[in-house]
Short mmCIF file of C-alpha atoms in Angstrom, two decimals:
data_model
loop_
_atom_site.label_atom_id
_atom_site.label_comp_id
_atom_site.label_asym_id
_atom_site.label_seq_id
_atom_site.Cartn_x
_atom_site.Cartn_y
_atom_site.Cartn_z
CA MET V 5 -15.27 -112.68 -3.07
CA ARG V 6 -11.57 -112.86 -2.19
CA ASP V 7 -12.33 -111.10 1.08
CA TYR V 8 -15.01 -113.67 1.78
CA PHE V 9 -12.66 -116.62 1.38
CA ALA V 10 -9.97 -114.84 3.37
CA LEU V 11 -12.46 -114.30 6.20
CA ASN V 12 -13.48 -117.97 6.11
CA ALA V 13 -9.85 -119.07 6.25
CA SER V 14 -9.21 -116.69 9.10
CA ILE V 15 -12.26 -117.93 11.04
CA LEU V 16 -11.15 -121.53 10.61
CA TYR V 17 -7.64 -120.66 11.75
CA TRP V 18 -8.78 -118.82 14.89
CA THR V 19 -11.38 -121.48 15.72
CA PHE V 20 -9.43 -124.69 15.17
CA LEU V 21 -5.71 -123.92 15.07
CA ALA V 22 -5.07 -120.90 17.25
CA PRO V 23 -6.44 -122.47 20.49
CA PHE V 24 -3.58 -124.98 20.28
CA ARG V 25 -1.07 -122.17 19.92
CA GLY V 26 -1.92 -120.43 23.15
CA LYS V 27 -4.65 -118.10 21.82
CA ALA V 28 -7.71 -119.41 23.63
CA LEU V 29 -11.24 -119.06 22.35
CA ARG V 30 -13.33 -116.43 24.08
CA ILE V 31 -15.73 -118.79 25.79
CA ALA V 32 -17.60 -116.18 27.85
CA ALA V 33 -18.17 -113.97 24.80
CA THR V 34 -19.37 -117.00 22.83
CA PHE V 35 -21.98 -117.82 25.45
CA HIS V 36 -23.03 -114.19 25.56
CA GLN V 37 -23.59 -114.31 21.79
CA MET V 38 -25.42 -117.62 22.08
CA VAL V 39 -27.90 -115.97 24.43
CA ARG V 40 -28.39 -113.08 22.03
CA ILE V 41 -28.62 -115.15 18.85
CA GLY V 42 -30.38 -118.19 20.27
CA VAL V 43 -32.18 -117.79 23.56
CA GLN V 44 -33.62 -114.37 22.83
CA ALA V 45 -34.90 -115.59 19.45
CA VAL V 46 -37.00 -118.32 21.07
CA PRO V 47 -40.32 -116.42 21.24
CA MET V 48 -40.11 -115.21 17.66
CA THR V 49 -39.03 -118.63 16.36
CA ALA V 50 -41.87 -120.24 18.29
CA LEU V 51 -44.48 -117.88 16.86
CA THR V 52 -43.18 -118.23 13.30
CA SER V 53 -43.01 -122.02 13.47
CA LEU V 54 -46.40 -122.33 15.14
CA SER V 55 -48.13 -120.23 12.50
CA ILE V 56 -46.42 -122.19 9.70
CA GLY V 57 -47.38 -125.52 11.27
CA VAL V 58 -50.99 -124.39 11.59
CA THR V 59 -51.06 -122.99 8.05
CA LEU V 60 -49.54 -126.12 6.53
CA ALA V 61 -52.10 -128.30 8.30
CA MET V 62 -55.00 -126.09 7.22
CA GLN V 63 -53.88 -125.94 3.59
CA GLY V 64 -53.16 -129.66 3.58
CA ALA V 65 -56.50 -130.50 5.17
CA HIS V 66 -58.35 -128.34 2.66
CA GLU V 67 -56.73 -129.95 -0.39
CA LEU V 68 -56.56 -133.51 0.94
CA SER V 69 -60.16 -133.52 2.16
CA ARG V 70 -61.36 -133.35 -1.47
CA MET V 71 -59.67 -136.71 -2.01
CA GLY V 72 -60.79 -137.93 1.37
CA ALA V 73 -57.18 -138.24 2.48
CA THR V 74 -57.07 -136.03 5.55
CA ALA V 75 -55.23 -138.85 7.32
CA PHE V 76 -52.13 -137.77 5.38
CA VAL V 77 -52.07 -134.25 6.84
CA PRO V 78 -49.50 -135.22 9.52
CA ASP V 79 -47.21 -136.63 6.79
CA LEU V 80 -47.42 -133.39 4.91
CA VAL V 81 -46.76 -131.20 7.92
CA GLY V 82 -43.88 -133.35 9.15
CA MET V 83 -42.13 -133.67 5.80
CA SER V 84 -42.42 -130.02 4.82
CA LEU V 85 -41.26 -128.78 8.21
CA LEU V 86 -38.33 -131.11 8.69
CA ARG V 87 -36.96 -130.92 5.18
CA GLU V 88 -37.75 -127.42 3.96
CA LEU V 89 -39.70 -124.89 5.90
CA GLY V 90 -38.23 -125.45 9.35
CA PRO V 91 -34.60 -124.64 8.52
CA LEU V 92 -35.57 -121.97 6.01
CA LEU V 93 -37.96 -120.00 8.20
CA VAL V 94 -35.78 -120.19 11.28
CA GLY V 95 -32.97 -118.99 9.01
CA VAL V 96 -35.06 -116.00 7.94
CA VAL V 97 -35.92 -115.19 11.57
CA VAL V 98 -32.26 -115.36 12.59
CA ILE V 99 -31.13 -113.27 9.61
CA GLY V 100 -33.67 -110.61 10.48
CA ARG V 101 -32.85 -110.59 14.18
CA SER V 102 -29.16 -111.44 14.40
CA GLY V 103 -27.60 -111.24 10.94
CA SER V 104 -28.60 -107.59 10.66
CA ALA V 105 -27.54 -106.92 14.26
CA ILE V 106 -24.11 -108.47 13.69
CA THR V 107 -23.50 -106.34 10.59
CA ALA V 108 -24.73 -103.16 12.26
CA GLU V 109 -22.74 -103.78 15.43
CA ILE V 110 -19.44 -104.68 13.78
CA GLY V 111 -20.01 -101.95 11.18
CA THR V 112 -20.49 -99.30 13.86
CA MET V 113 -17.33 -100.50 15.58
CA LYS V 114 -15.51 -100.21 12.28
CA VAL V 115 -16.77 -96.67 11.70
CA SER V 116 -15.89 -95.49 15.22
CA GLU V 117 -12.30 -96.81 14.88
CA GLU V 118 -12.89 -99.56 17.45
CA ILE V 119 -11.72 -102.29 15.05
CA GLU V 120 -8.59 -100.31 14.28
CA ALA V 121 -7.99 -99.84 18.01
CA LEU V 122 -8.22 -103.60 18.49
CA GLU V 123 -5.70 -104.18 15.72
CA VAL V 124 -3.31 -101.64 17.18
CA MET V 125 -3.60 -103.37 20.56
CA ALA V 126 -2.50 -106.54 18.72
CA ILE V 127 -5.93 -108.11 19.26
CA ASN V 128 -7.13 -109.84 16.12
CA PRO V 129 -10.70 -108.63 15.35
CA VAL V 130 -11.60 -111.98 13.79
CA ARG V 131 -10.66 -113.79 16.97
CA PHE V 132 -12.17 -111.14 19.23
CA LEU V 133 -15.43 -110.37 17.44
CA VAL V 134 -16.13 -112.77 14.59
CA VAL V 135 -15.31 -116.18 16.07
CA PRO V 136 -17.66 -115.90 19.11
CA ARG V 137 -20.51 -114.87 16.80
CA PHE V 138 -19.65 -117.60 14.31
CA LEU V 139 -19.55 -120.34 16.96
CA ALA V 140 -22.75 -119.08 18.59
CA MET V 141 -24.49 -119.11 15.21
CA MET V 142 -23.23 -122.61 14.34
CA VAL V 143 -24.64 -123.97 17.60
CA MET V 144 -27.80 -121.94 17.94
CA LEU V 145 -29.31 -122.02 14.44
CA PRO V 146 -29.56 -125.84 14.30
CA THR V 147 -30.81 -125.82 17.90
CA LEU V 148 -33.47 -123.26 17.07
CA THR V 149 -34.39 -125.31 14.00
CA VAL V 150 -35.02 -128.42 16.13
CA PHE V 151 -37.04 -126.32 18.53
CA GLY V 152 -38.97 -124.73 15.65
CA ASN V 153 -39.72 -128.16 14.20
CA TYR V 154 -41.32 -129.26 17.46
CA ILE V 155 -43.43 -126.13 17.71
CA GLY V 156 -44.48 -126.43 14.05
CA LEU V 157 -45.53 -130.03 14.59
CA ALA V 158 -47.49 -128.90 17.62
CA GLY V 159 -49.26 -126.35 15.40
CA GLY V 160 -50.12 -129.13 12.95
CA TRP V 161 -51.38 -131.22 15.82
CA ALA V 162 -53.70 -128.43 16.96
CA ILE V 163 -55.47 -128.39 13.58
CA CYS V 164 -55.58 -132.20 13.27
CA ARG V 165 -56.87 -132.63 16.79
CA PHE V 166 -59.44 -129.87 17.02
CA SER V 167 -60.47 -129.36 13.41
CA LEU V 168 -60.08 -132.80 11.85
CA GLY V 169 -60.90 -134.72 15.01
CA MET V 170 -57.80 -136.91 14.78
CA ASN V 171 -56.64 -138.15 18.16
CA THR V 172 -53.25 -137.22 19.57
CA ASP V 173 -51.82 -140.75 19.53
CA ALA V 174 -52.69 -141.19 15.88
CA TYR V 175 -51.12 -137.83 14.96
CA ILE V 176 -47.84 -138.60 16.70
CA ARG V 177 -47.68 -142.13 15.30
CA ARG V 178 -48.41 -140.87 11.79
CA VAL V 179 -45.69 -138.20 11.97
CA VAL V 180 -43.09 -140.57 13.37
CA GLU V 181 -43.91 -143.25 10.80
CA SER V 182 -43.86 -140.95 7.80
CA ALA V 183 -40.70 -139.03 8.67
CA HIS V 184 -37.44 -140.80 7.92
CA VAL V 185 -34.22 -140.13 9.73
CA MET V 186 -32.91 -138.72 6.46
CA ASP V 187 -35.60 -136.03 6.53
CA LEU V 188 -34.33 -134.81 9.85
CA TYR V 189 -30.67 -135.05 8.82
CA SER V 190 -31.20 -133.16 5.59
CA GLY V 191 -32.92 -130.36 7.49
CA MET V 192 -30.13 -130.26 10.06
CA ILE V 193 -27.39 -130.22 7.42
CA LYS V 194 -29.21 -127.37 5.73
CA SER V 195 -29.41 -125.36 8.91
CA ILE V 196 -25.70 -125.88 9.58
CA VAL V 197 -24.90 -124.59 6.09
CA PHE V 198 -27.28 -121.65 6.61
CA ALA V 199 -25.63 -120.83 9.95
CA TRP V 200 -22.24 -120.75 8.23
CA LEU V 201 -23.53 -118.48 5.48
CA ILE V 202 -25.34 -116.08 7.84
CA ALA V 203 -22.41 -115.75 10.26
CA THR V 204 -19.73 -115.24 7.62
CA ILE V 205 -21.73 -112.94 5.34
CA SER V 206 -23.03 -110.68 8.10
CA CYS V 207 -19.57 -110.40 9.69
CA LEU V 208 -17.95 -109.68 6.32
CA TYR V 209 -20.42 -106.88 5.58
CA GLY V 210 -19.79 -105.46 9.05
CA LEU V 211 -16.02 -105.52 8.68
CA THR V 212 -16.09 -103.86 5.26
CA VAL V 213 -18.35 -100.91 6.16
CA ARG V 214 -17.14 -97.61 4.76
CA GLY V 215 -18.27 -94.09 5.50
CA GLY V 216 -20.24 -93.31 8.61
CA ALA V 217 -23.81 -94.02 9.66
CA GLU V 218 -25.03 -94.16 6.07
CA GLY V 219 -22.44 -96.83 5.30
CA VAL V 220 -23.60 -98.91 8.25
CA GLY V 221 -27.19 -98.70 7.03
CA ARG V 222 -26.25 -99.64 3.49
CA SER V 223 -24.11 -102.57 4.60
CA THR V 224 -26.84 -103.86 6.91
CA THR V 225 -29.39 -103.84 4.08
CA ASN V 226 -26.95 -105.54 1.72
CA SER V 227 -26.03 -108.08 4.34
CA VAL V 228 -29.68 -109.09 4.93
CA VAL V 229 -30.41 -109.27 1.19
CA VAL V 230 -27.29 -111.31 0.40
CA CYS V 231 -27.86 -113.60 3.40
CA ILE V 232 -31.44 -114.39 2.32
CA LEU V 233 -30.56 -114.86 -1.34
CA SER V 234 -27.56 -117.07 -0.67
CA MET V 235 -29.62 -119.08 1.81
CA LEU V 236 -32.35 -119.68 -0.79
CA VAL V 237 -29.83 -120.68 -3.45
CA ALA V 238 -28.03 -122.97 -1.01
CA ASN V 239 -31.39 -124.46 -0.07
CA ALA V 240 -32.22 -125.30 -3.69
CA LEU V 241 -28.77 -126.79 -4.28
CA LEU V 242 -28.92 -128.87 -1.11
CA THR V 243 -32.44 -130.14 -1.91
CA ALA V 244 -31.22 -131.25 -5.33
CA PHE V 245 -28.16 -132.82 -3.73
CA PHE V 246 -30.20 -134.81 -1.22
CA PHE V 247 -32.55 -136.08 -3.94
CA VAL V 248 -29.55 -137.33 -5.90
CA VAL V 249 -27.95 -138.91 -2.83
CA GLU V 250 -31.13 -140.61 -1.63
CA SER V 251 -32.20 -142.05 -4.95
CA MET I 17 22.59 -89.32 19.93
CA SER I 18 20.76 -92.60 20.52
CA GLU I 19 19.28 -95.21 18.21
CA PRO I 20 16.30 -94.17 16.08
CA VAL I 21 12.96 -95.60 17.18
CA ILE I 22 11.05 -94.50 14.10
CA GLU I 23 12.59 -93.86 10.72
CA VAL I 24 10.31 -92.68 7.93
CA ARG I 25 11.83 -92.36 4.44
CA ASP I 26 10.18 -90.84 1.36
CA LEU I 27 6.69 -91.85 2.41
CA VAL I 28 4.12 -91.33 -0.35
CA ARG I 29 0.44 -92.13 -0.10
CA LYS I 30 -2.10 -91.46 -2.82
CA PHE I 31 -5.89 -91.81 -2.58
CA GLY I 32 -6.94 -92.05 -6.21
CA ASN I 33 -5.20 -89.12 -7.87
CA ARG I 34 -5.01 -87.10 -4.65
CA THR I 35 -1.59 -87.20 -3.04
CA VAL I 36 -2.05 -86.95 0.72
CA LEU I 37 1.49 -87.72 1.78
CA ASN I 38 4.21 -86.62 -0.58
CA GLY I 39 7.74 -87.69 0.28
CA ILE I 40 7.74 -87.48 4.07
CA SER I 41 11.03 -88.28 5.82
CA PHE I 42 11.88 -87.91 9.49
CA THR I 43 13.50 -89.74 12.37
CA VAL I 44 12.39 -90.06 15.98
CA GLU I 45 15.05 -91.01 18.51
CA LYS I 46 14.61 -92.75 21.82
CA GLY I 47 13.17 -90.44 24.47
CA ASP I 48 12.02 -87.87 21.94
CA THR I 49 8.57 -86.37 21.91
CA MET I 50 7.87 -85.73 18.27
CA ILE I 51 5.07 -83.28 17.53
CA ILE I 52 3.34 -83.51 14.16
CA MET I 53 1.57 -80.25 13.39
CA GLY I 54 -0.39 -78.94 10.46
CA GLY I 55 -3.73 -77.54 9.47
CA SER I 56 -6.87 -79.62 9.28
CA GLY I 57 -6.83 -82.14 6.45
CA CYS I 58 -3.09 -81.94 5.86
CA GLY I 59 -2.63 -85.65 6.47
CA LYS I 60 -1.46 -85.72 10.09
CA SER I 61 -3.74 -88.56 11.11
CA THR I 62 -3.05 -90.38 7.84
CA LEU I 63 0.66 -90.17 8.58
CA LEU I 64 0.10 -91.58 12.05
CA ARG I 65 -2.01 -94.43 10.64
CA HIS I 66 0.87 -95.38 8.35
CA ILE I 67 3.33 -95.40 11.21
CA ILE I 68 1.16 -97.72 13.31
CA GLY I 69 0.78 -99.99 10.30
CA SER I 70 -2.98 -99.77 9.79
CA MET I 71 -2.50 -98.17 6.37
CA LYS I 72 0.02 -99.21 3.74
CA PRO I 73 1.93 -96.50 1.85
CA THR I 74 1.99 -96.19 -1.94
CA SER I 75 5.77 -96.05 -1.69
CA GLY I 76 8.49 -95.33 0.84
CA SER I 77 9.72 -97.02 3.96
CA ILE I 78 8.85 -96.93 7.66
CA ARG I 79 11.12 -98.59 10.20
CA ILE I 80 10.09 -98.97 13.83
CA PHE I 81 12.68 -100.27 16.30
CA GLY I 82 14.79 -100.91 13.20
CA GLU I 83 12.23 -103.18 11.54
CA GLU I 84 10.59 -102.38 8.21
CA ILE I 85 6.82 -102.43 8.82
CA THR I 86 5.46 -101.67 5.36
CA THR I 87 6.22 -105.18 4.08
CA MET I 88 5.96 -106.96 7.39
CA PRO I 89 3.59 -109.97 7.70
CA GLN I 90 0.61 -109.49 10.03
CA ARG I 91 2.01 -111.81 12.71
CA ASP I 92 5.25 -109.84 13.10
CA LEU I 93 3.31 -106.58 13.07
CA GLU I 94 1.21 -107.84 16.00
CA ARG I 95 4.36 -108.70 17.94
CA LEU I 96 5.73 -105.23 17.27
CA ARG I 97 2.46 -103.60 18.26
CA LEU I 98 2.77 -105.00 21.77
CA ARG I 99 5.62 -102.55 22.22
CA PHE I 100 3.58 -99.48 21.45
CA GLY I 101 0.39 -97.82 22.61
CA MET I 102 -1.97 -95.71 20.56
CA ASN I 103 -4.31 -93.06 21.88
CA PHE I 104 -7.02 -92.41 19.30
CA GLN I 105 -8.49 -89.01 18.56
CA PHE I 106 -11.92 -89.93 19.91
CA GLY I 107 -10.73 -92.61 22.31
CA ALA I 108 -11.98 -95.52 20.15
CA LEU I 109 -13.16 -97.33 23.27
CA LEU I 110 -15.18 -100.50 22.85
CA GLN I 111 -18.73 -99.39 23.57
CA SER I 112 -19.79 -102.82 24.77
CA LEU I 113 -17.24 -102.86 27.61
CA THR I 114 -16.99 -100.69 30.70
CA VAL I 115 -14.23 -98.13 31.17
CA GLY I 116 -12.32 -100.51 33.44
CA GLU I 117 -12.66 -103.42 31.00
CA ASN I 118 -11.42 -101.21 28.19
CA VAL I 119 -8.25 -100.35 30.08
CA ALA I 120 -7.83 -103.99 31.12
CA LEU I 121 -8.27 -105.28 27.57
CA PRO I 122 -4.63 -105.15 26.41
CA LEU I 123 -3.53 -106.73 29.70
CA ILE I 124 -6.03 -109.58 29.56
CA GLU I 125 -5.57 -110.32 25.89
CA ASN I 126 -1.83 -109.94 25.54
CA SER I 127 -0.31 -110.98 28.81
CA ARG I 128 -0.91 -113.63 31.39
CA VAL I 129 -1.49 -111.66 34.54
CA ASP I 130 -3.51 -112.42 37.60
CA PRO I 131 -6.99 -110.84 37.57
CA GLU I 132 -6.18 -109.06 40.84
CA ILE I 133 -3.10 -107.48 39.31
CA VAL I 134 -5.13 -106.47 36.25
CA ASP I 135 -7.55 -104.76 38.62
CA LEU I 136 -4.72 -102.95 40.34
CA VAL I 137 -3.13 -101.82 37.07
CA VAL I 138 -6.49 -100.56 35.80
CA LYS I 139 -6.94 -98.48 38.95
CA MET I 140 -3.39 -97.11 38.65
CA LYS I 141 -3.79 -96.16 35.01
CA LEU I 142 -7.15 -94.50 35.60
CA GLU I 143 -5.63 -92.62 38.53
CA LEU I 144 -2.96 -91.30 36.14
CA VAL I 145 -5.59 -89.64 33.96
CA GLY I 146 -7.72 -88.49 36.89
CA LEU I 147 -10.62 -90.89 36.42
CA THR I 148 -10.57 -92.95 39.61
CA GLY I 149 -13.96 -94.43 40.35
CA PHE I 150 -15.22 -94.42 36.76
CA GLU I 151 -14.34 -98.09 36.12
CA HIS I 152 -17.90 -99.32 36.03
CA LEU I 153 -19.37 -96.78 33.64
CA LYS I 154 -19.85 -97.47 29.94
CA PRO I 155 -18.08 -95.19 27.43
CA SER I 156 -21.48 -93.83 26.38
CA GLU I 157 -22.06 -92.58 29.93
CA ILE I 158 -18.99 -90.34 30.13
CA SER I 159 -18.04 -87.16 28.27
CA GLY I 160 -15.89 -86.96 25.14
CA GLY I 161 -12.95 -85.55 27.07
CA MET I 162 -13.17 -88.36 29.61
CA ARG I 163 -13.26 -90.91 26.79
CA LYS I 164 -10.03 -89.48 25.44
CA ARG I 165 -8.41 -89.81 28.82
CA VAL I 166 -9.58 -93.41 29.13
CA GLY I 167 -8.07 -93.96 25.67
CA LEU I 168 -4.76 -92.64 26.99
CA ALA I 169 -4.98 -94.87 30.06
CA ARG I 170 -5.58 -97.85 27.78
CA ALA I 171 -2.70 -96.84 25.50
CA VAL I 172 -0.24 -96.90 28.41
CA ALA I 173 -1.74 -100.00 30.08
CA LEU I 174 1.08 -102.25 28.89
CA ASP I 175 3.77 -99.65 29.68
CA PRO I 176 4.75 -99.30 26.02
CA GLU I 177 8.13 -98.09 24.81
CA LEU I 178 6.45 -95.95 22.21
CA LEU I 179 3.27 -93.91 22.58
CA PHE I 180 1.23 -92.46 19.74
CA SER I 181 -1.34 -89.79 20.50
CA ASP I 182 -3.80 -88.34 18.03
CA GLU I 183 -4.87 -84.92 19.31
CA PRO I 184 -4.78 -85.93 22.97
CA THR I 185 -5.84 -82.52 24.26
CA SER I 186 -8.40 -81.21 21.78
CA GLY I 187 -11.73 -80.74 23.50
CA LEU I 188 -10.23 -80.77 26.99
CA ASP I 189 -10.33 -77.83 29.38
CA PRO I 190 -7.03 -75.98 30.03
CA ILE I 191 -6.43 -77.66 33.38
CA MET I 192 -7.00 -81.14 32.00
CA THR I 193 -4.80 -80.26 29.02
CA ALA I 194 -2.02 -79.36 31.44
CA VAL I 195 -2.57 -82.63 33.33
CA ILE I 196 -2.34 -84.69 30.14
CA ASP I 197 0.73 -82.74 29.02
CA GLN I 198 2.37 -83.29 32.41
CA LEU I 199 1.57 -86.99 32.12
CA THR I 200 3.15 -87.20 28.68
CA LEU I 201 6.19 -85.33 30.02
CA ASP I 202 6.51 -87.69 32.99
CA LEU I 203 6.24 -90.75 30.78
CA THR I 204 8.80 -89.52 28.29
CA ARG I 205 11.30 -87.77 30.55
CA LYS I 206 11.19 -90.09 33.56
CA LEU I 207 10.39 -93.47 31.99
CA ASP I 208 12.26 -92.79 28.76
CA MET I 209 9.18 -93.50 26.68
CA THR I 210 9.21 -92.20 23.13
CA ALA I 211 6.11 -90.31 22.02
CA VAL I 212 4.64 -89.15 18.74
CA VAL I 213 1.89 -86.61 19.24
CA VAL I 214 -0.35 -85.19 16.55
CA THR I 215 -1.78 -81.89 17.67
CA HIS I 216 -2.69 -78.40 16.66
CA ASP I 217 -2.80 -77.12 20.20
CA MET I 218 0.29 -74.88 20.10
CA VAL I 219 0.54 -74.32 23.86
CA SER I 220 0.66 -78.02 24.53
CA ALA I 221 2.93 -78.68 21.53
CA PHE I 222 5.62 -76.32 22.83
CA ARG I 223 5.17 -77.62 26.36
CA ILE I 224 5.86 -81.27 25.59
CA GLY I 225 7.70 -81.37 22.26
CA THR I 226 11.40 -81.99 21.87
CA LYS I 227 11.17 -82.19 18.09
CA MET I 228 8.57 -80.93 15.69
CA ILE I 229 7.56 -81.30 12.09
CA MET I 230 4.91 -79.33 10.30
CA LEU I 231 2.99 -80.59 7.30
CA GLY I 232 1.90 -78.15 4.63
CA THR I 233 -1.44 -77.59 2.96
CA GLY I 234 -2.37 -76.30 -0.48
CA PRO I 235 0.55 -76.54 -2.91
CA ASN I 236 2.72 -78.04 -0.18
CA GLN I 237 0.12 -80.72 0.61
CA GLY I 238 1.73 -83.76 2.20
CA LYS I 239 5.22 -82.28 2.48
CA ILE I 240 7.17 -81.31 5.56
CA ILE I 241 7.53 -77.54 5.42
CA ALA I 242 9.46 -77.19 8.66
CA ALA I 243 11.26 -79.48 11.06
CA GLY I 244 13.41 -79.02 14.10
CA THR I 245 13.45 -78.35 17.83
CA PRO I 246 10.71 -76.17 19.36
CA ASP I 247 13.10 -73.20 19.35
CA GLU I 248 13.96 -73.66 15.71
CA ILE I 249 10.26 -73.85 14.86
CA ARG I 250 9.48 -70.77 16.94
CA ASN I 251 12.16 -68.84 15.09
CA SER I 252 11.42 -70.39 11.72
CA ASP I 253 11.36 -68.01 8.79
CA VAL I 254 8.81 -70.08 6.89
CA PRO I 255 5.76 -67.81 6.75
CA GLU I 256 3.23 -70.66 6.98
CA VAL I 257 4.82 -71.80 10.23
CA GLN I 258 4.67 -68.34 11.74
CA GLN I 259 1.06 -68.00 10.69
CA PHE I 260 0.22 -71.39 12.19
CA ILE I 261 1.95 -71.07 15.56
CA ASN I 262 0.67 -67.55 16.06
CA GLY I 263 -2.81 -68.40 14.84
CA LEU I 264 -3.20 -65.57 12.35
CA PRO I 265 -6.23 -65.61 10.06
CA ASP I 266 -4.36 -64.03 7.16
CA GLY I 267 -1.09 -65.12 5.68
CA PRO I 268 0.31 -67.56 3.13
CA THR I 269 -2.47 -70.00 3.94
CA PRO I 270 -5.56 -68.05 2.90
CA LEU I 271 -8.67 -68.29 5.02
CA LYS I 272 -10.90 -67.43 2.14
CA LEU I 273 -10.43 -67.90 -1.53
CA ALA I 274 -9.51 -64.95 -3.67
CA ARG I 275 -12.52 -63.28 -5.25
CA GLU I 276 -11.87 -64.63 -8.77
CA ASP I 277 -11.28 -68.15 -7.50
CA TYR I 278 -14.51 -67.97 -5.59
CA ILE I 279 -16.51 -66.98 -8.67
CA ASP I 280 -14.73 -69.62 -10.74
CA ARG I 281 -15.59 -72.34 -8.28
CA LEU I 282 -19.18 -71.22 -7.92
CA LEU I 283 -19.71 -71.37 -11.68
CA ASP I 284 -17.81 -74.63 -11.83
CA SER I 285 -20.20 -76.23 -9.38
CA GLY I 286 -20.73 -79.94 -9.64
CA GLU I 287 -17.10 -80.68 -10.26
CA GLU I 288 -14.76 -81.28 -7.39
CA PRO I 289 -11.85 -78.86 -7.40
#
């Protein structure tokens, strides 16, 4: 836990203070990481969000049709995606793709003395390796979440349009009317918090790997488990927080 | 003679209840090439790691360029590290960068030089270790011996005052070993660089060393059992030293355990000795 706070402090220092003291951010490396964490996750995020949008609409239609309220399916899809499932599922996708990769990559570098070599060359590993990944994650996870929300809504539309016979105009109007700005904001705030958790936890597990290939494997597993658990707990806390704030 | 570059006093390092370094003291003066010898697992690399500041000792003091590094804050340690280069045992190159980028790394990160000059320096340093034309390959595409040589090129990229080498010649062919030794000699004798080399290649040790220490194993674990100039070491009357430099299988350091010990340990299985 102490290591975790030390890492956070160090990330903040190298991101916000050091650039004004002549130690520039590694812009090129950050963009490289943004491509790996964000752009390359687009297909998987799209597929996940689409299937969730479709599923939500089908489940909603099934239940609501018994009360003759299929007109509320867009409300259900929009609300659930924006507030809960969008940020959470994109978080899971990114943990699986990038959180694990970050831990494994940094862990392997640790095991093969590369981190030590950086330190001996007076290159701070947090600045060199962690900050680009952290910044990329902070930008790309919310971006992917917005993208995933759109795709999920499109999935909902497909069911409403072709299965429930709702027309496209009505679907869009319904979604826009039912969703408040606060729904979008709460989802975005969540995904920013998740991005922070995923980046810091997966980097910490990478930097603290001990003992060869087995150690890298163990740390990667732990990193994914801890990322998902802490994300779920943070999600519950944030949901409670938003309910208190909004009421 | 001249001012000491490295001063190690009563260095002790324990891992749990195992004492790996036990009261090590020595001094390296400017222009010296200090050879650290000893059998496998005697703590040579651990000693080197303490001197470069990546491990902290249990007790004792290490002064580099007159500054105490064991209690030094990270920022000062980084400033000090700009003055020395370290050549790791397996190169420790960044796998995600090419050979050229690896050598350029200390230049780009720690100095403000023109990219064209960086390019030139990279070519020069790779030329030194006989790897011209390999700039664009990844470390995974070259052999282990080549990786070591790239590691050396990277270590001397900033023209350090002090060079650390962890087994620079193990795994190299005899000709390449001679080339690396000649390079170390040139750097130390002509450019007045100070070097600390960990090795158990005796030919190369006597070729480049101006001072030597030997760490003991077994009951003498973590202690210096012999120290001096190459001639003093060659004529040392410490039996372990003679066994080591002549590469004899039998002597004070037993190759195999005595018969009774062997049986004891077999029956004692499960417990670490």
